[in-house]
mmCIF file of C-alpha atoms in Angstrom:
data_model
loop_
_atom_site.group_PDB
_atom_site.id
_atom_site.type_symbol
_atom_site.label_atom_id
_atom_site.label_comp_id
_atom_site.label_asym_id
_atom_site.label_seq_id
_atom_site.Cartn_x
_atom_site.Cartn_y
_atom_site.Cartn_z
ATOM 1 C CA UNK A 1 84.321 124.148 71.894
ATOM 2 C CA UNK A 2 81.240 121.541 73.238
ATOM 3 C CA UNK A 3 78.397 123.491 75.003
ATOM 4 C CA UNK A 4 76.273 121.037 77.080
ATOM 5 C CA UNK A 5 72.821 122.091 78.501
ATOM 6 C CA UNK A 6 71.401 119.862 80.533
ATOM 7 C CA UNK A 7 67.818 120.223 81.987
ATOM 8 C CA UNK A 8 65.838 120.144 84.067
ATOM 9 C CA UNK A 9 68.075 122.060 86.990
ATOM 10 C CA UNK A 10 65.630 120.568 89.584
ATOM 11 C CA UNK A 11 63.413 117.595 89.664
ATOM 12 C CA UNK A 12 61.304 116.323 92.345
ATOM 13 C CA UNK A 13 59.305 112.974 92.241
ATOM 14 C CA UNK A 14 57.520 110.721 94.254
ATOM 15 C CA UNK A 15 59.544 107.118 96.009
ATOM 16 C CA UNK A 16 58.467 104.813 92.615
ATOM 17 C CA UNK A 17 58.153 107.254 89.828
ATOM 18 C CA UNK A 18 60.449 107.547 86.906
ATOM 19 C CA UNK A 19 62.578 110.189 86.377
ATOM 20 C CA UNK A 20 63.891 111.795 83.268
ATOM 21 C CA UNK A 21 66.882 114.275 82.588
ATOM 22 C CA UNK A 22 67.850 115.287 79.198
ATOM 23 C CA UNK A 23 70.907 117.327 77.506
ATOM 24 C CA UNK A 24 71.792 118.451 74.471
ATOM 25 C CA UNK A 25 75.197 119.381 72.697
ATOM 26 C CA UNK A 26 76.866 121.332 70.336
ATOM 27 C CA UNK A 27 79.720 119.359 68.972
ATOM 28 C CA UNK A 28 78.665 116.704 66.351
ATOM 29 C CA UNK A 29 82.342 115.073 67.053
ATOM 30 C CA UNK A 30 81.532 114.014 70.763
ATOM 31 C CA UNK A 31 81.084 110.310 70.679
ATOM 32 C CA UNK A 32 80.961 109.567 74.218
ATOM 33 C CA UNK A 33 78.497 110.597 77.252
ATOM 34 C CA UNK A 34 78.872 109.134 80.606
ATOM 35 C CA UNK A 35 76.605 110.543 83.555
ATOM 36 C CA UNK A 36 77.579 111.097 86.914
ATOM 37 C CA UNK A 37 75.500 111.333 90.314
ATOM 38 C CA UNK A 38 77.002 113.456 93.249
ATOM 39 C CA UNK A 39 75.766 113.381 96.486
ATOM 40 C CA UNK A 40 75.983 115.860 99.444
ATOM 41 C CA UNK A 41 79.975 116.213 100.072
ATOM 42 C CA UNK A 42 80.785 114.152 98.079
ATOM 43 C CA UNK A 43 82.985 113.637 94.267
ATOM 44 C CA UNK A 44 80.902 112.456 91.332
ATOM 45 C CA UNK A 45 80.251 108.957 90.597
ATOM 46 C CA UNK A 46 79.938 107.278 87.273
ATOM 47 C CA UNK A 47 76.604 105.501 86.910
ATOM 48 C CA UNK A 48 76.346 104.776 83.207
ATOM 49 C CA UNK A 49 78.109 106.222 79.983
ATOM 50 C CA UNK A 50 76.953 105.155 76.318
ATOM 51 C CA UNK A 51 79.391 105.466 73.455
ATOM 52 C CA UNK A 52 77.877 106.952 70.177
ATOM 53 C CA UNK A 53 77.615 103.931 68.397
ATOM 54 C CA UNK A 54 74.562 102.569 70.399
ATOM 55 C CA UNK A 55 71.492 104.495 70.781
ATOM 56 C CA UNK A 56 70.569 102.925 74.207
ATOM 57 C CA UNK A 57 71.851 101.290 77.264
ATOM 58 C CA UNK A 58 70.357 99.699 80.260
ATOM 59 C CA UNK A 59 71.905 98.810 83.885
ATOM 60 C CA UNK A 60 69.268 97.872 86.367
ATOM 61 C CA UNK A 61 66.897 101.158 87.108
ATOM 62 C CA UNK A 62 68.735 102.709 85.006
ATOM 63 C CA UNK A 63 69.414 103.685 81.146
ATOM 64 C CA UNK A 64 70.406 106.254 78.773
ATOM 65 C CA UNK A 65 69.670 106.985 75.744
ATOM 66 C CA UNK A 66 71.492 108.721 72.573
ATOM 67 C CA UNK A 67 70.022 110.360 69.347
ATOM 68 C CA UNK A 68 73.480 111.428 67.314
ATOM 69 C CA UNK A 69 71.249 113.390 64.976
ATOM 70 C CA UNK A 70 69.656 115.181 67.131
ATOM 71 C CA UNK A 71 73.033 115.785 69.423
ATOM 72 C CA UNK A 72 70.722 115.108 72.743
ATOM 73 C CA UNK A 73 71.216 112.106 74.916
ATOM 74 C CA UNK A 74 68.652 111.191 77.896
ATOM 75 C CA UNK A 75 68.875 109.298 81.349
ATOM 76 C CA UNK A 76 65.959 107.288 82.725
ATOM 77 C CA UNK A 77 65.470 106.412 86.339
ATOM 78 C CA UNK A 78 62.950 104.031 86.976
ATOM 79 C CA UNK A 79 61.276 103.002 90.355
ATOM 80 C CA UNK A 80 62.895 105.694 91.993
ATOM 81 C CA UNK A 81 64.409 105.534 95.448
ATOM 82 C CA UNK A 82 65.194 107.881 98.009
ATOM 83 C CA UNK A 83 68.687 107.185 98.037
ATOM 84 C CA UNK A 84 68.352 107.554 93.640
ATOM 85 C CA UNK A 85 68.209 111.949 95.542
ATOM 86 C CA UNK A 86 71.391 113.556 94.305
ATOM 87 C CA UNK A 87 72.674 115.777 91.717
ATOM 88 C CA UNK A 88 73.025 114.496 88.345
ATOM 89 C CA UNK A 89 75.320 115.573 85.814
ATOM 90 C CA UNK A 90 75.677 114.553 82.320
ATOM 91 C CA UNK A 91 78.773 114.850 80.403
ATOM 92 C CA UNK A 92 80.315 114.931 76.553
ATOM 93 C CA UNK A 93 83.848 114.149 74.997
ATOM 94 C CA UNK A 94 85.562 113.383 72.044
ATOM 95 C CA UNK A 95 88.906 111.683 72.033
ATOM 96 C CA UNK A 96 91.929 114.265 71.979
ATOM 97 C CA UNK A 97 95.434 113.637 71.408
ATOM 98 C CA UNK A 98 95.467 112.088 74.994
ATOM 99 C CA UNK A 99 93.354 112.641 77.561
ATOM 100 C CA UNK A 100 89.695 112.248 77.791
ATOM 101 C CA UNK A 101 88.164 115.766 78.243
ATOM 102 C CA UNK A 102 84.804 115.919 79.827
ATOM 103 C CA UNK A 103 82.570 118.910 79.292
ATOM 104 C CA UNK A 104 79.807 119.116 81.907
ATOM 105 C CA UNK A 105 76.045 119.869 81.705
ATOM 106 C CA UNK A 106 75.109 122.084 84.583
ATOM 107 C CA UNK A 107 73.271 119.141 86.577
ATOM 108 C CA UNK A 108 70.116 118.171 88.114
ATOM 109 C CA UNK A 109 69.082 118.169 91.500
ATOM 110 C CA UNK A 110 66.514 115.136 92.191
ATOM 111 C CA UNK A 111 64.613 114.915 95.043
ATOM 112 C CA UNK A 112 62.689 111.498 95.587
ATOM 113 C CA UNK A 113 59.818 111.927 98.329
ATOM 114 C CA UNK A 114 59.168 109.489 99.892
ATOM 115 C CA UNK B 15 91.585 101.799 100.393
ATOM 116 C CA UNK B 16 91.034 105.327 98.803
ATOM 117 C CA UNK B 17 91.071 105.202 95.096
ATOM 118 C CA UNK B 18 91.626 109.035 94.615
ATOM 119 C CA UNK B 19 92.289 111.474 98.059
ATOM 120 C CA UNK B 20 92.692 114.725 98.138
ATOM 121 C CA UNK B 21 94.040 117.205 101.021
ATOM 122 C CA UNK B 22 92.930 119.512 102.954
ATOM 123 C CA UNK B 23 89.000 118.990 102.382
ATOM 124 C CA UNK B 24 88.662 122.342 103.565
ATOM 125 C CA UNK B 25 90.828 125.573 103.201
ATOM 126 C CA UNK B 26 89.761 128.778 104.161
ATOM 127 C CA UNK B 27 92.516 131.724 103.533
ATOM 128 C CA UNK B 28 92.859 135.438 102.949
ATOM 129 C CA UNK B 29 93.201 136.974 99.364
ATOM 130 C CA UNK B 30 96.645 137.414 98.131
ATOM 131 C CA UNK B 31 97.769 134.242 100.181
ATOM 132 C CA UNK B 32 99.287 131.169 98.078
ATOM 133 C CA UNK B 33 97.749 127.477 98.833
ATOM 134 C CA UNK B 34 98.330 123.671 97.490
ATOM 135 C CA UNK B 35 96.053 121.499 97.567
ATOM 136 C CA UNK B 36 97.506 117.479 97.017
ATOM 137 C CA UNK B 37 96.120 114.517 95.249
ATOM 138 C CA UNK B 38 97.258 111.100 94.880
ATOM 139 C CA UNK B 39 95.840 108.315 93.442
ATOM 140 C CA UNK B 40 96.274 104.635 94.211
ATOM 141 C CA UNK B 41 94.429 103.001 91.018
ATOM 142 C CA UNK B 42 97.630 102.753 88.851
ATOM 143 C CA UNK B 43 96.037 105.422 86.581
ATOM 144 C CA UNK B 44 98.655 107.553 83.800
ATOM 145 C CA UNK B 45 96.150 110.280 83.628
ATOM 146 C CA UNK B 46 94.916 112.758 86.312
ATOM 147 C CA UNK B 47 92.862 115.777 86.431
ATOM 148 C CA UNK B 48 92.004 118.769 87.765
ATOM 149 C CA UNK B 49 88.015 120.284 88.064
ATOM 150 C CA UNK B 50 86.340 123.566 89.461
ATOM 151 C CA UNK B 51 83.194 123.301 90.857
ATOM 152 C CA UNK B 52 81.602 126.532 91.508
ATOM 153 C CA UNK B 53 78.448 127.733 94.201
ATOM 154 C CA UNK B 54 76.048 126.864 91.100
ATOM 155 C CA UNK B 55 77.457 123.406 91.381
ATOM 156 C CA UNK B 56 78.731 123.846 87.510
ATOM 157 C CA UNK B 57 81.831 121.628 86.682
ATOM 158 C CA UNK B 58 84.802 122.699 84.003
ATOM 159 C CA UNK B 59 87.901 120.903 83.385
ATOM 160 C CA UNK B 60 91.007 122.865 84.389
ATOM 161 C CA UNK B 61 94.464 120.552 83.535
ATOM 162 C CA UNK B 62 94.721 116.911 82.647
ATOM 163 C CA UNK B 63 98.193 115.856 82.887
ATOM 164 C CA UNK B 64 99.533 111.819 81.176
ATOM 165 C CA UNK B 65 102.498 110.438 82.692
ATOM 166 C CA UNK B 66 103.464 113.656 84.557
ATOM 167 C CA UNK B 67 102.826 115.390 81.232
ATOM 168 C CA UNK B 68 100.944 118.402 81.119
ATOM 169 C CA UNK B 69 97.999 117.892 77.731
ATOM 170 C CA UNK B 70 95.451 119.505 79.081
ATOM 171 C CA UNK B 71 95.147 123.339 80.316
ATOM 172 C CA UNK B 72 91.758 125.516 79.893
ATOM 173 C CA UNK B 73 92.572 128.895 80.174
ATOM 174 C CA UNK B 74 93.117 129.136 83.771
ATOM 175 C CA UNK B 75 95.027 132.215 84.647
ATOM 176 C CA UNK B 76 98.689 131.323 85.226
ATOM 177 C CA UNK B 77 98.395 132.103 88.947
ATOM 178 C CA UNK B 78 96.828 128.319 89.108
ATOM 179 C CA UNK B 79 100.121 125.452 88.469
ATOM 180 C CA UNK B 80 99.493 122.197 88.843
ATOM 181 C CA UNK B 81 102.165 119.855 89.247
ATOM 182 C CA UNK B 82 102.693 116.200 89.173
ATOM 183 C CA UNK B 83 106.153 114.229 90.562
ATOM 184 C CA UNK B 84 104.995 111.493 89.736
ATOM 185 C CA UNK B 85 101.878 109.492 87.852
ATOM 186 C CA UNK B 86 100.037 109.229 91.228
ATOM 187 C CA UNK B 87 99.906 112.695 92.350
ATOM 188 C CA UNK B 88 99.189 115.788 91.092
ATOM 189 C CA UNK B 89 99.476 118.737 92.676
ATOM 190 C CA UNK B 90 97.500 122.252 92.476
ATOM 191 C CA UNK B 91 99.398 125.361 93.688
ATOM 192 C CA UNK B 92 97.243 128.521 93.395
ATOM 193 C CA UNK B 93 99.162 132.076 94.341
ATOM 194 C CA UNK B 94 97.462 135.555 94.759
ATOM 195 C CA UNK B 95 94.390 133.706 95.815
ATOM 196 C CA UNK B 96 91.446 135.786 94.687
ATOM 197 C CA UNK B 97 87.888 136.016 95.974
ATOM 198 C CA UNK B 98 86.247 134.415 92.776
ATOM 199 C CA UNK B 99 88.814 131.333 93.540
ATOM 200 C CA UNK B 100 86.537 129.854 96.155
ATOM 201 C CA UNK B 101 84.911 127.073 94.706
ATOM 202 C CA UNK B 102 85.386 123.297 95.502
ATOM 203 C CA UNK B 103 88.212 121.554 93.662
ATOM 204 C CA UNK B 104 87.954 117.872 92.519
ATOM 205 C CA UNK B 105 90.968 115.699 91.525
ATOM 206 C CA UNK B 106 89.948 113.230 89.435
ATOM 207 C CA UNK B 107 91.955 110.309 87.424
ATOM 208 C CA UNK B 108 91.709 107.460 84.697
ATOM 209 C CA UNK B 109 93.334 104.834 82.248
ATOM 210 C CA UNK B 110 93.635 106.599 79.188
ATOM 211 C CA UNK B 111 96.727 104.019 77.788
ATOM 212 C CA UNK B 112 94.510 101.017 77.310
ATOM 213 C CA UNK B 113 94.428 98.649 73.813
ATOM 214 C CA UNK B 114 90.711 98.033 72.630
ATOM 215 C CA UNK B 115 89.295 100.906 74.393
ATOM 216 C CA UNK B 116 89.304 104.545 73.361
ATOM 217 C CA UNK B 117 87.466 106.230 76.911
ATOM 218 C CA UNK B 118 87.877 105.577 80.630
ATOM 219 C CA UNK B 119 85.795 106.419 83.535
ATOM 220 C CA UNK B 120 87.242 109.051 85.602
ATOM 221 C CA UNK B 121 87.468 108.524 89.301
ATOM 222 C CA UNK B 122 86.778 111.522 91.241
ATOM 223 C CA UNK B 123 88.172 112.597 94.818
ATOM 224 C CA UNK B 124 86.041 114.016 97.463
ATOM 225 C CA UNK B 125 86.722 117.549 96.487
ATOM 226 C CA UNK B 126 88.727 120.405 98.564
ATOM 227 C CA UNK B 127 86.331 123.443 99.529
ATOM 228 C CA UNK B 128 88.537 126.490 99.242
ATOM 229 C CA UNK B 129 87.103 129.568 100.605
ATOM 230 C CA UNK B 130 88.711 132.570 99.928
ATOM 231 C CA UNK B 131 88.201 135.740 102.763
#
């Protein structure tokens, strides 16, 4: 089955610094990877996905990119905020029969300092 | 206007002792979901049902059953709670049935915290 690994587990950065998180998987047949951001309480939001026939996509602050050959896929958080703290978790699937099923890297906590 | 809700957000019982926990969604979604989340925060799949149709099911133990009466909700019954059951439980849903589009975000519910004594 798809292993992610997602790293780093925690990240801490000052209020304007970029922030990086990066994961890697196992199955070469994934072709899509959405990323989610859960805050305290709270379910996990989508905040971006990219499909595996781009190699990068940008919304706002945000943007992730993909490198198929390399199975890893990256999210970039620029200008950071400190509402941007949360836990971040990044996510592969392939399509099966029906049904989208999401395996999970084990997240990120980010803290932005203000 | 809740997209997906889920009931009770907390639950604290004694092992052995049988619980439900409800979800409905009001999105018009065919496709619902069931997640663990455990104390590491780690999140695995546990059932994805379509149309009230079971297609998903990753080797939870069979005292876990979901069940769905209709597209909106689906249900998780868990018997002979165990200790190792506490964890927080998200329902989540999406559009799988759409032309020109092969993946859907899933909508997640605020989780139930189950904590097992």
């Amino acid at each position: 089955g798809e292993n992610v690994e997602q790293h780093p587990s925690t990240l801490s950065v000052q209020e304007g610094d970029s922030a990086v998180i990066k994961c890697t998987y196992s199955d070469s047949a994934s072709n899509y990877f959405p990323w989610y951001k859960q805050e305290l309480g709270k379910g996990p939001q989508l905040i971006i996905d990219i499909r595996s026939n781009v190699g990068e996509k940008k919304d706002q602050r945000i943007a992730v990119t993909l490198n198929k050959t390399a199975k890893h896929f990256s999210l970039h958080i620029t200008e950071t905020q400190p509402e941007d703290s949360a836990v971040y978790f990044c996510a592969a699937s392939k399509r099966r029969n029906a049904g989208n099923m999401l395996t999970f890297g084990g997240g990120t906590r980010l803290m932005v300092k203000p | 206007d809740t997209a997906v809700s889920q009931t009770p957000k907390y639950l604290v019982t004694q092992m052995g002792n049988d619980k439900s926990i409800k979800c409905e969604q009001n999105l018009g979604h065919d496709t619902m979901y069931w997640y663990k989340q455990d104390s590491k925060k780690f999140l695995k799949i546990m059932f994805s049902y379509n149309n009230k149709e079971l297609i998903i099911n990753e080797t939870v133990p069979n005292r876990f059953s979901p069940k769905s009466p209709d597209k909106a909700h689906l249900n998780l019954h868990i018997n002979s709670l165990e200790l190792g059951d506490s964890a927080v439980y998200f329902c989540a849903s999406s559009q799988e049935y759409q032309p020109l589009s092969s993946y859907n975000e899933q909508f997640f519910g605020p989780g139930t915290r189950l904590t097992v004594l």
